[in-house]
PDB file of C-alpha atoms in Angstrom:
ATOM      1  CA  MET A   1     -29.880  40.094 -22.695  1.00 49.00           C
ATOM      2  CA  THR A   2     -30.663  40.254 -26.407  1.00 53.00           C
ATOM      3  CA  ILE A   3     -28.784  38.407 -29.136  1.00 52.00           C
ATOM      4  CA  ILE A   4     -28.081  41.732 -30.806  1.00 53.00           C
ATOM      5  CA  ARG A   5     -26.280  43.011 -27.715  1.00 56.00           C
ATOM      6  CA  ILE A   6     -24.290  39.774 -27.450  1.00 50.00           C
ATOM      7  CA  ILE A   7     -23.114  40.217 -31.038  1.00 48.00           C
ATOM      8  CA  LYS A   8     -22.274  43.857 -30.370  1.00 54.00           C
ATOM      9  CA  HIS A   9     -20.223  43.128 -27.290  1.00 56.00           C
ATOM     10  CA  ASP A  10     -18.399  39.852 -27.829  1.00 67.00           C
ATOM     11  CA  PHE A  11     -19.863  37.487 -30.453  1.00 70.00           C
ATOM     12  CA  VAL A  12     -17.924  38.633 -33.525  1.00 73.00           C
ATOM     13  CA  LYS A  13     -14.678  38.710 -31.582  1.00 74.00           C
ATOM     14  CA  THR A  14     -15.339  35.191 -30.284  1.00 74.00           C
ATOM     15  CA  ILE A  15     -16.068  33.880 -33.786  1.00 73.00           C
ATOM     16  CA  ILE A  16     -12.748  35.248 -35.060  1.00 74.00           C
ATOM     17  CA  THR A  17     -10.914  33.872 -32.005  1.00 73.00           C
ATOM     18  CA  TYR A  18     -12.538  30.486 -32.460  1.00 70.00           C
ATOM     19  CA  LEU A  19     -11.485  30.258 -36.132  1.00 73.00           C
ATOM     20  CA  TYR A  20      -7.958  31.326 -35.180  1.00 71.00           C
ATOM     21  CA  TYR A  21      -7.696  28.738 -32.455  1.00 64.00           C
ATOM     22  CA  LEU A  22      -9.266  26.059 -34.686  1.00 67.00           C
ATOM     23  CA  PHE A  23      -6.515  26.215 -37.247  1.00 70.00           C
ATOM     24  CA  ILE A  24      -3.500  27.287 -35.215  1.00 64.00           C
ATOM     25  CA  PRO A  25      -2.630  24.800 -32.400  1.00 61.00           C
ATOM     26  CA  ARG A  26      -1.478  26.653 -29.279  1.00 78.00           C
ATOM     27  CA  SER A  27      -2.086  27.162 -25.613  1.00 90.00           C
ATOM     28  CA  TYR A  28      -5.346  28.879 -24.874  1.00 92.00           C
ATOM     29  CA  SER A  29      -4.338  29.894 -21.348  1.00 94.00           C
ATOM     30  CA  GLN A  30      -2.885  33.276 -20.433  1.00 90.00           C
ATOM     31  CA  LEU A  31       0.501  31.827 -19.403  1.00 91.00           C
ATOM     32  CA  GLY A  32       0.439  28.279 -20.791  1.00 93.00           C
ATOM     33  CA  GLU A  33      -1.306  26.750 -17.769  1.00 96.00           C
ATOM     34  CA  ASP A  34      -3.223  24.255 -19.953  1.00 97.00           C
ATOM     35  CA  LEU A  35      -0.020  22.798 -21.387  1.00 96.00           C
ATOM     36  CA  VAL A  36       1.443  22.493 -17.862  1.00 97.00           C
ATOM     37  CA  ILE A  37      -1.751  20.762 -16.669  1.00 98.00           C
ATOM     38  CA  LEU A  38      -1.572  18.200 -19.470  1.00 97.00           C
ATOM     39  CA  ASN A  39       2.125  17.654 -18.860  1.00 97.00           C
ATOM     40  CA  HIS A  40       1.531  16.985 -15.176  1.00 97.00           C
ATOM     41  CA  LEU A  41      -1.362  14.615 -15.938  1.00 97.00           C
ATOM     42  CA  GLU A  42       0.951  12.579 -18.184  1.00 96.00           C
ATOM     43  CA  TRP A  43       3.614  12.631 -15.502  1.00 95.00           C
ATOM     44  CA  LEU A  44       1.027  11.210 -13.095  1.00 97.00           C
ATOM     45  CA  GLY A  45       0.509   8.361 -15.566  1.00 96.00           C
ATOM     46  CA  LYS A  46      -2.907   9.577 -16.856  1.00 95.00           C
ATOM     47  CA  ASN A  47      -3.948   9.069 -20.453  1.00 94.00           C
ATOM     48  CA  ILE A  48      -4.709  12.618 -21.628  1.00 93.00           C
ATOM     49  CA  LYS A  49      -6.299  11.266 -24.815  1.00 91.00           C
ATOM     50  CA  SER A  50      -8.911   9.463 -22.659  1.00 93.00           C
ATOM     51  CA  PRO A  51     -11.776  11.706 -21.547  1.00 94.00           C
ATOM     52  CA  GLY A  52     -11.204  13.425 -18.262  1.00 97.00           C
ATOM     53  CA  PHE A  53     -13.372  15.696 -16.061  1.00 96.00           C
ATOM     54  CA  TYR A  54     -12.870  19.272 -14.933  1.00 98.00           C
ATOM     55  CA  VAL A  55     -14.538  21.880 -12.779  1.00 98.00           C
ATOM     56  CA  ASP A  56     -13.735  25.428 -13.898  1.00 98.00           C
ATOM     57  CA  ILE A  57     -14.794  28.052 -11.343  1.00 97.00           C
ATOM     58  CA  GLY A  58     -14.656  31.568 -12.745  1.00 95.00           C
ATOM     59  CA  ALA A  59     -14.321  30.272 -16.299  1.00 96.00           C
ATOM     60  CA  PHE A  60     -15.057  33.719 -17.850  1.00 94.00           C
ATOM     61  CA  HIS A  61     -14.641  32.891 -21.553  1.00 94.00           C
ATOM     62  CA  PRO A  62     -15.024  29.590 -23.436  1.00 95.00           C
ATOM     63  CA  LEU A  63     -11.823  30.043 -25.468  1.00 92.00           C
ATOM     64  CA  ASP A  64      -9.630  33.049 -24.722  1.00 88.00           C
ATOM     65  CA  GLY A  65      -7.478  32.751 -21.599  1.00 91.00           C
ATOM     66  CA  SER A  66      -9.164  29.455 -20.667  1.00 95.00           C
ATOM     67  CA  ASN A  67      -7.268  26.838 -18.649  1.00 96.00           C
ATOM     68  CA  THR A  68      -9.747  24.140 -19.679  1.00 97.00           C
ATOM     69  CA  TYR A  69     -10.519  24.722 -23.341  1.00 96.00           C
ATOM     70  CA  LYS A  70      -7.522  22.617 -24.523  1.00 95.00           C
ATOM     71  CA  LEU A  71      -8.838  19.795 -22.304  1.00 97.00           C
ATOM     72  CA  TYR A  72     -12.209  20.240 -23.944  1.00 97.00           C
ATOM     73  CA  ARG A  73     -10.617  20.162 -27.405  1.00 93.00           C
ATOM     74  CA  ASN A  74      -8.908  16.884 -26.417  1.00 93.00           C
ATOM     75  CA  GLY A  75     -12.325  15.337 -25.746  1.00 95.00           C
ATOM     76  CA  SER A  76     -12.890  15.978 -22.054  1.00 97.00           C
ATOM     77  CA  SER A  77     -15.944  17.667 -20.509  1.00 97.00           C
ATOM     78  CA  GLY A  78     -16.924  19.198 -17.260  1.00 97.00           C
ATOM     79  CA  VAL A  79     -18.796  21.812 -15.244  1.00 98.00           C
ATOM     80  CA  VAL A  80     -18.004  25.486 -15.814  1.00 98.00           C
ATOM     81  CA  ILE A  81     -19.229  28.257 -13.549  1.00 98.00           C
ATOM     82  CA  ASP A  82     -19.423  32.041 -13.973  1.00 97.00           C
ATOM     83  CA  VAL A  83     -21.921  34.898 -13.809  1.00 96.00           C
ATOM     84  CA  GLY A  84     -23.780  36.284 -16.815  1.00 93.00           C
ATOM     85  CA  SER A  85     -26.243  35.238 -19.568  1.00 93.00           C
ATOM     86  CA  GLN A  86     -23.777  36.311 -22.317  1.00 93.00           C
ATOM     87  CA  LYS A  87     -21.117  33.995 -20.925  1.00 94.00           C
ATOM     88  CA  LYS A  88     -23.729  31.190 -20.729  1.00 95.00           C
ATOM     89  CA  PHE A  89     -24.692  31.757 -24.388  1.00 94.00           C
ATOM     90  CA  LEU A  90     -21.044  31.590 -25.589  1.00 95.00           C
ATOM     91  CA  PHE A  91     -20.223  28.480 -23.575  1.00 97.00           C
ATOM     92  CA  LYS A  92     -23.305  26.699 -24.874  1.00 96.00           C
ATOM     93  CA  LEU A  93     -22.330  27.689 -28.450  1.00 95.00           C
ATOM     94  CA  PHE A  94     -18.655  26.771 -28.334  1.00 95.00           C
ATOM     95  CA  ARG A  95     -18.525  24.169 -25.564  1.00 97.00           C
ATOM     96  CA  SER A  96     -21.833  22.365 -25.852  1.00 97.00           C
ATOM     97  CA  ARG A  97     -20.607  19.207 -23.972  1.00 96.00           C
ATOM     98  CA  ASP A  98     -19.952  21.229 -20.806  1.00 97.00           C
ATOM     99  CA  THR A  99     -22.576  22.168 -18.203  1.00 97.00           C
ATOM    100  CA  PHE A 100     -22.577  25.898 -17.589  1.00 98.00           C
ATOM    101  CA  ILE A 101     -23.853  27.188 -14.213  1.00 98.00           C
ATOM    102  CA  ASP A 102     -24.723  30.866 -14.003  1.00 97.00           C
ATOM    103  CA  ALA A 103     -23.819  31.652 -10.384  1.00 97.00           C
ATOM    104  CA  ALA A 104     -21.181  33.124  -8.058  1.00 96.00           C
ATOM    105  CA  VAL A 105     -19.355  30.346  -6.182  1.00 97.00           C
ATOM    106  CA  VAL A 106     -18.894  31.157  -2.516  1.00 96.00           C
ATOM    107  CA  PRO A 107     -17.416  29.471   0.586  1.00 95.00           C
ATOM    108  CA  ASP A 108     -19.717  27.360   2.738  1.00 95.00           C
ATOM    109  CA  THR A 109     -19.593  30.089   5.362  1.00 93.00           C
ATOM    110  CA  PHE A 110     -21.680  32.312   3.042  1.00 94.00           C
ATOM    111  CA  LEU A 111     -25.308  31.476   3.770  1.00 93.00           C
ATOM    112  CA  GLU A 112     -27.037  33.977   1.463  1.00 93.00           C
ATOM    113  CA  LYS A 113     -28.965  32.584  -1.524  1.00 94.00           C
ATOM    114  CA  HIS A 114     -28.180  35.665  -3.546  1.00 96.00           C
ATOM    115  CA  ILE A 115     -25.166  37.981  -3.368  1.00 94.00           C
ATOM    116  CA  LEU A 116     -24.069  41.356  -4.850  1.00 94.00           C
ATOM    117  CA  PHE A 117     -21.683  40.929  -7.765  1.00 92.00           C
ATOM    118  CA  TYR A 118     -19.775  43.341 -10.046  1.00 90.00           C
ATOM    119  CA  ILE A 119     -20.667  42.744 -13.681  1.00 88.00           C
ATOM    120  CA  ASP A 120     -21.704  45.002 -16.594  1.00 83.00           C
ATOM    121  CA  GLY A 121     -22.661  43.478 -19.953  1.00 83.00           C
ATOM    122  CA  TYR A 122     -20.442  40.493 -20.685  1.00 87.00           C
ATOM    123  CA  GLY A 123     -18.221  41.459 -17.780  1.00 84.00           C
ATOM    124  CA  SER A 124     -14.425  41.499 -17.465  1.00 83.00           C
ATOM    125  CA  LYS A 125     -11.746  39.332 -15.926  1.00 79.00           C
ATOM    126  CA  ASN A 126     -12.119  41.389 -12.757  1.00 82.00           C
ATOM    127  CA  ASP A 127     -15.771  40.306 -12.130  1.00 86.00           C
ATOM    128  CA  SER A 128     -16.042  39.653  -8.418  1.00 88.00           C
ATOM    129  CA  VAL A 129     -18.302  39.388  -5.396  1.00 91.00           C
ATOM    130  CA  VAL A 130     -18.753  42.878  -3.925  1.00 90.00           C
ATOM    131  CA  GLY A 131     -16.281  43.333  -1.104  1.00 85.00           C
ATOM    132  CA  TYR A 132     -13.572  41.278  -2.849  1.00 82.00           C
ATOM    133  CA  GLY A 133     -11.710  41.622  -6.098  1.00 72.00           C
ATOM    134  CA  VAL A 134      -9.211  44.018  -7.647  1.00 59.00           C
ATOM    135  CA  GLY A 135      -9.548  47.353  -5.857  1.00 50.00           C
ATOM    136  CA  GLU A 136     -13.138  48.252  -4.928  1.00 52.00           C
ATOM    137  CA  LYS A 137     -12.861  51.868  -6.075  1.00 47.00           C
ATOM    138  CA  GLN A 138     -11.446  50.979  -9.479  1.00 50.00           C
ATOM    139  CA  THR A 139     -13.978  48.182 -10.003  1.00 47.00           C
ATOM    140  CA  THR A 140     -17.018  50.254  -9.149  1.00 48.00           C
ATOM    141  CA  SER A 141     -16.073  52.894 -11.701  1.00 51.00           C
ATOM    142  CA  VAL A 142     -16.350  50.513 -14.620  1.00 56.00           C
ATOM    143  CA  GLN A 143     -18.807  47.862 -13.481  1.00 67.00           C
ATOM    144  CA  LYS A 144     -22.299  47.718 -12.013  1.00 84.00           C
ATOM    145  CA  LYS A 145     -23.525  45.821  -8.992  1.00 89.00           C
ATOM    146  CA  GLN A 146     -26.344  43.304  -9.406  1.00 91.00           C
ATOM    147  CA  LYS A 147     -27.753  40.487  -7.320  1.00 94.00           C
ATOM    148  CA  VAL A 148     -26.864  37.011  -8.583  1.00 96.00           C
ATOM    149  CA  LYS A 149     -27.341  33.448  -7.391  1.00 97.00           C
ATOM    150  CA  ALA A 150     -24.805  32.323  -4.786  1.00 97.00           C
ATOM    151  CA  LEU A 151     -23.707  28.687  -4.985  1.00 97.00           C
ATOM    152  CA  GLN A 152     -21.843  27.181  -2.005  1.00 97.00           C
ATOM    153  CA  ILE A 153     -18.763  25.210  -3.009  1.00 97.00           C
ATOM    154  CA  SER A 154     -19.937  22.016  -1.266  1.00 96.00           C
ATOM    155  CA  GLU A 155     -23.138  22.106  -3.269  1.00 97.00           C
ATOM    156  CA  LEU A 156     -21.167  22.517  -6.491  1.00 98.00           C
ATOM    157  CA  MET A 157     -18.837  19.643  -5.594  1.00 97.00           C
ATOM    158  CA  GLU A 158     -21.770  17.329  -4.899  1.00 97.00           C
ATOM    159  CA  PHE A 159     -23.394  18.197  -8.197  1.00 96.00           C
ATOM    160  CA  SER A 160     -20.158  17.960 -10.190  1.00 96.00           C
ATOM    161  CA  PHE A 161     -19.079  14.587  -8.869  1.00 95.00           C
ATOM    162  CA  SER A 162     -22.525  13.111  -9.457  1.00 94.00           C
ATOM    163  CA  SER A 163     -22.535  14.320 -13.042  1.00 89.00           C
ATOM    164  CA  LYS A 164     -22.133  12.084 -16.126  1.00 86.00           C
ATOM    165  CA  TYR A 165     -18.701  13.614 -16.775  1.00 86.00           C
ATOM    166  CA  ALA A 166     -17.189  12.450 -13.507  1.00 93.00           C
ATOM    167  CA  LYS A 167     -18.390   8.873 -13.428  1.00 86.00           C
ATOM    168  CA  ASP A 168     -16.204   7.457 -16.179  1.00 87.00           C
ATOM    169  CA  ALA A 169     -13.415  10.030 -16.251  1.00 95.00           C
ATOM    170  CA  SER A 170      -9.787   8.931 -16.412  1.00 94.00           C
ATOM    171  CA  TRP A 171      -8.594  12.024 -14.470  1.00 97.00           C
ATOM    172  CA  SER A 172      -9.910  15.167 -12.905  1.00 97.00           C
ATOM    173  CA  VAL A 173      -8.880  18.836 -12.654  1.00 98.00           C
ATOM    174  CA  ILE A 174     -10.276  21.790 -10.716  1.00 98.00           C
ATOM    175  CA  ASN A 175      -9.443  25.357 -11.704  1.00 98.00           C
ATOM    176  CA  ILE A 176     -10.349  28.236  -9.380  1.00 96.00           C
ATOM    177  CA  ASP A 177     -10.080  31.879 -10.437  1.00 93.00           C
ATOM    178  CA  ILE A 178     -12.625  34.040  -8.630  1.00 91.00           C
ATOM    179  CA  GLU A 179     -10.768  37.249  -7.762  1.00 84.00           C
ATOM    180  CA  GLY A 180     -10.318  37.298  -4.052  1.00 81.00           C
ATOM    181  CA  LEU A 181     -12.489  34.433  -2.801  1.00 89.00           C
ATOM    182  CA  ASP A 182     -10.185  31.690  -4.185  1.00 89.00           C
ATOM    183  CA  GLU A 183      -8.466  30.788  -0.927  1.00 87.00           C
ATOM    184  CA  GLU A 184     -11.705  30.925   1.141  1.00 90.00           C
ATOM    185  CA  VAL A 185     -13.479  28.656  -1.354  1.00 94.00           C
ATOM    186  CA  ILE A 186     -10.709  26.055  -1.446  1.00 94.00           C
ATOM    187  CA  LYS A 187     -10.798  25.827   2.371  1.00 92.00           C
ATOM    188  CA  SER A 188     -14.348  24.550   2.056  1.00 94.00           C
ATOM    189  CA  ILE A 189     -13.431  21.620  -0.307  1.00 96.00           C
ATOM    190  CA  ASN A 190     -13.110  18.181   1.289  1.00 96.00           C
ATOM    191  CA  PHE A 191     -10.426  16.622  -0.909  1.00 97.00           C
ATOM    192  CA  ASP A 192     -10.940  13.218   0.655  1.00 96.00           C
ATOM    193  CA  ASN A 193     -14.418  13.185  -0.875  1.00 96.00           C
ATOM    194  CA  TYR A 194     -13.441  15.028  -4.034  1.00 96.00           C
ATOM    195  CA  PRO A 195      -9.932  13.861  -4.942  1.00 96.00           C
ATOM    196  CA  PHE A 196      -8.949  15.973  -7.966  1.00 97.00           C
ATOM    197  CA  ASP A 197      -5.731  14.852  -9.575  1.00 98.00           C
ATOM    198  CA  VAL A 198      -4.729  18.443 -10.363  1.00 98.00           C
ATOM    199  CA  VAL A 199      -5.746  21.598  -8.452  1.00 98.00           C
ATOM    200  CA  CYS A 200      -5.128  25.024 -10.016  1.00 96.00           C
ATOM    201  CA  LEU A 201      -5.520  27.981  -7.613  1.00 91.00           C
ATOM    202  CA  GLU A 202      -4.874  31.648  -8.299  1.00 86.00           C
ATOM    203  CA  VAL A 203      -2.924  33.633  -5.715  1.00 76.00           C
ATOM    204  CA  PHE A 204      -4.593  36.936  -4.927  1.00 63.00           C
ATOM    205  CA  PRO A 205      -3.671  39.850  -5.207  1.00 59.00           C
ATOM    206  CA  HIS A 206      -1.702  39.273  -8.409  1.00 55.00           C
ATOM    207  CA  ASP A 207       1.483  40.857  -7.031  1.00 59.00           C
ATOM    208  CA  ILE A 208       3.082  37.408  -6.829  1.00 56.00           C
ATOM    209  CA  TRP A 209       6.600  38.816  -6.356  1.00 62.00           C
ATOM    210  CA  ASP A 210       5.612  39.929  -2.845  1.00 66.00           C
ATOM    211  CA  LYS A 211       2.874  37.391  -2.134  1.00 69.00           C
ATOM    212  CA  PHE A 212       4.339  34.014  -3.155  1.00 72.00           C
ATOM    213  CA  ASN A 213       6.676  33.476  -0.239  1.00 76.00           C
ATOM    214  CA  GLU A 214       3.948  34.698   2.123  1.00 76.00           C
ATOM    215  CA  TYR A 215       1.557  32.217   0.528  1.00 79.00           C
ATOM    216  CA  LEU A 216       3.898  29.270   1.146  1.00 83.00           C
ATOM    217  CA  SER A 217       3.530  29.783   4.903  1.00 81.00           C
ATOM    218  CA  SER A 218      -0.262  30.322   4.627  1.00 83.00           C
ATOM    219  CA  SER A 219      -2.959  28.137   6.081  1.00 86.00           C
ATOM    220  CA  VAL A 220      -4.179  27.287   2.571  1.00 87.00           C
ATOM    221  CA  ASN A 221      -0.842  25.836   1.519  1.00 91.00           C
ATOM    222  CA  SER A 222      -0.662  23.914   4.780  1.00 93.00           C
ATOM    223  CA  MET A 223      -4.177  22.603   4.152  1.00 94.00           C
ATOM    224  CA  MET A 224      -3.236  21.416   0.658  1.00 95.00           C
ATOM    225  CA  ILE A 225      -0.169  19.588   1.991  1.00 95.00           C
ATOM    226  CA  GLU A 226      -2.247  17.926   4.675  1.00 96.00           C
ATOM    227  CA  ALA A 227      -4.785  16.918   2.060  1.00 96.00           C
ATOM    228  CA  GLY A 228      -2.033  15.043   0.196  1.00 97.00           C
ATOM    229  CA  TYR A 229      -1.120  17.560  -2.439  1.00 97.00           C
ATOM    230  CA  SER A 230       2.251  18.878  -3.587  1.00 96.00           C
ATOM    231  CA  LEU A 231       2.797  22.243  -5.227  1.00 95.00           C
ATOM    232  CA  GLN A 232       4.565  21.437  -8.506  1.00 95.00           C
ATOM    233  CA  SER A 233       4.273  24.489 -10.807  1.00 94.00           C
ATOM    234  CA  VAL A 234       3.768  28.247 -10.684  1.00 89.00           C
ATOM    235  CA  CYS A 235       2.419  29.963 -13.849  1.00 89.00           C
ATOM    236  CA  GLY A 236       2.219  33.646 -12.988  1.00 81.00           C
ATOM    237  CA  PRO A 237      -0.429  33.910 -10.240  1.00 82.00           C
ATOM    238  CA  THR A 238      -1.642  30.314 -10.824  1.00 89.00           C
ATOM    239  CA  LEU A 239      -0.396  27.602  -8.472  1.00 92.00           C
ATOM    240  CA  ILE A 240      -0.704  24.028  -9.732  1.00 96.00           C
ATOM    241  CA  TYR A 241      -0.920  21.217  -7.165  1.00 97.00           C
ATOM    242  CA  LEU A 242      -0.722  17.492  -7.828  1.00 98.00           C
ATOM    243  CA  ARG A 243      -2.384  14.832  -5.667  1.00 97.00           C
ATOM    244  CA  LYS A 244       0.373  12.477  -4.520  1.00 96.00           C
ATOM    245  CA  ASN A 245      -1.853   9.371  -4.494  1.00 96.00           C
ATOM    246  CA  SER A 246      -2.731   9.997  -8.142  1.00 96.00           C
ATOM    247  CA  LEU A 247       0.796   9.057  -9.237  1.00 93.00           C
ATOM    248  CA  HIS A 248       0.649   5.836 -11.185  1.00 78.00           C
ATOM    249  CA  LYS A 249       3.276   3.481  -9.791  1.00 57.00           C
ATOM    250  CA  GLN A 250       4.828   1.258 -12.431  1.00 45.00           C
TER     251      GLN A 250
END
């Protein structure tokens, strides 16, 4: 992908967005998730001014709608994952401390090294593995299929927790937003080995009015409870869990 095409599609908009965010303090998330995350970390007794560590799966954009950019602005760093060379370019430009991985994160049950993915140009917030995502017919009309690298979640966890960011971090957050594979991916995470303080998971589909009560009785919610987590906040389709053992006891 050429630099000219990057500028044409998203670069100028990102520059303007960056300057706006630089001078006007605010939430960068869609529904204030980043502020809720920081509030919960403080409630757990974590020092949010001390560098933490995050894994952002399906990060999409370095600034706009990001649940981790405010954490980055506060001095933290982490591993961000999404598909596309244009995304990689913008993350390297605006979030140089982070490690960007250009791949589609998949459950450990997926054994393929490469997988079909919907993306055209920079992509959209509906980018997804073929067979998942927001309405296959609607997606195929605006996006193209291409083969991309598939990265199993266990491989990503091993890499992330051995990174320089994780070793001296005061706290840790994982954010998962991958349009339909969210719940399957989280089932493959061993939270005993990878004890994130805060877990953000998007309910899918986004019709939370009908799906939320159904989700509470789901195997994923039961798994999170068994892993020692408590559902503390709901921000639109995003569920925010806290690890009970992370609570600092006075």
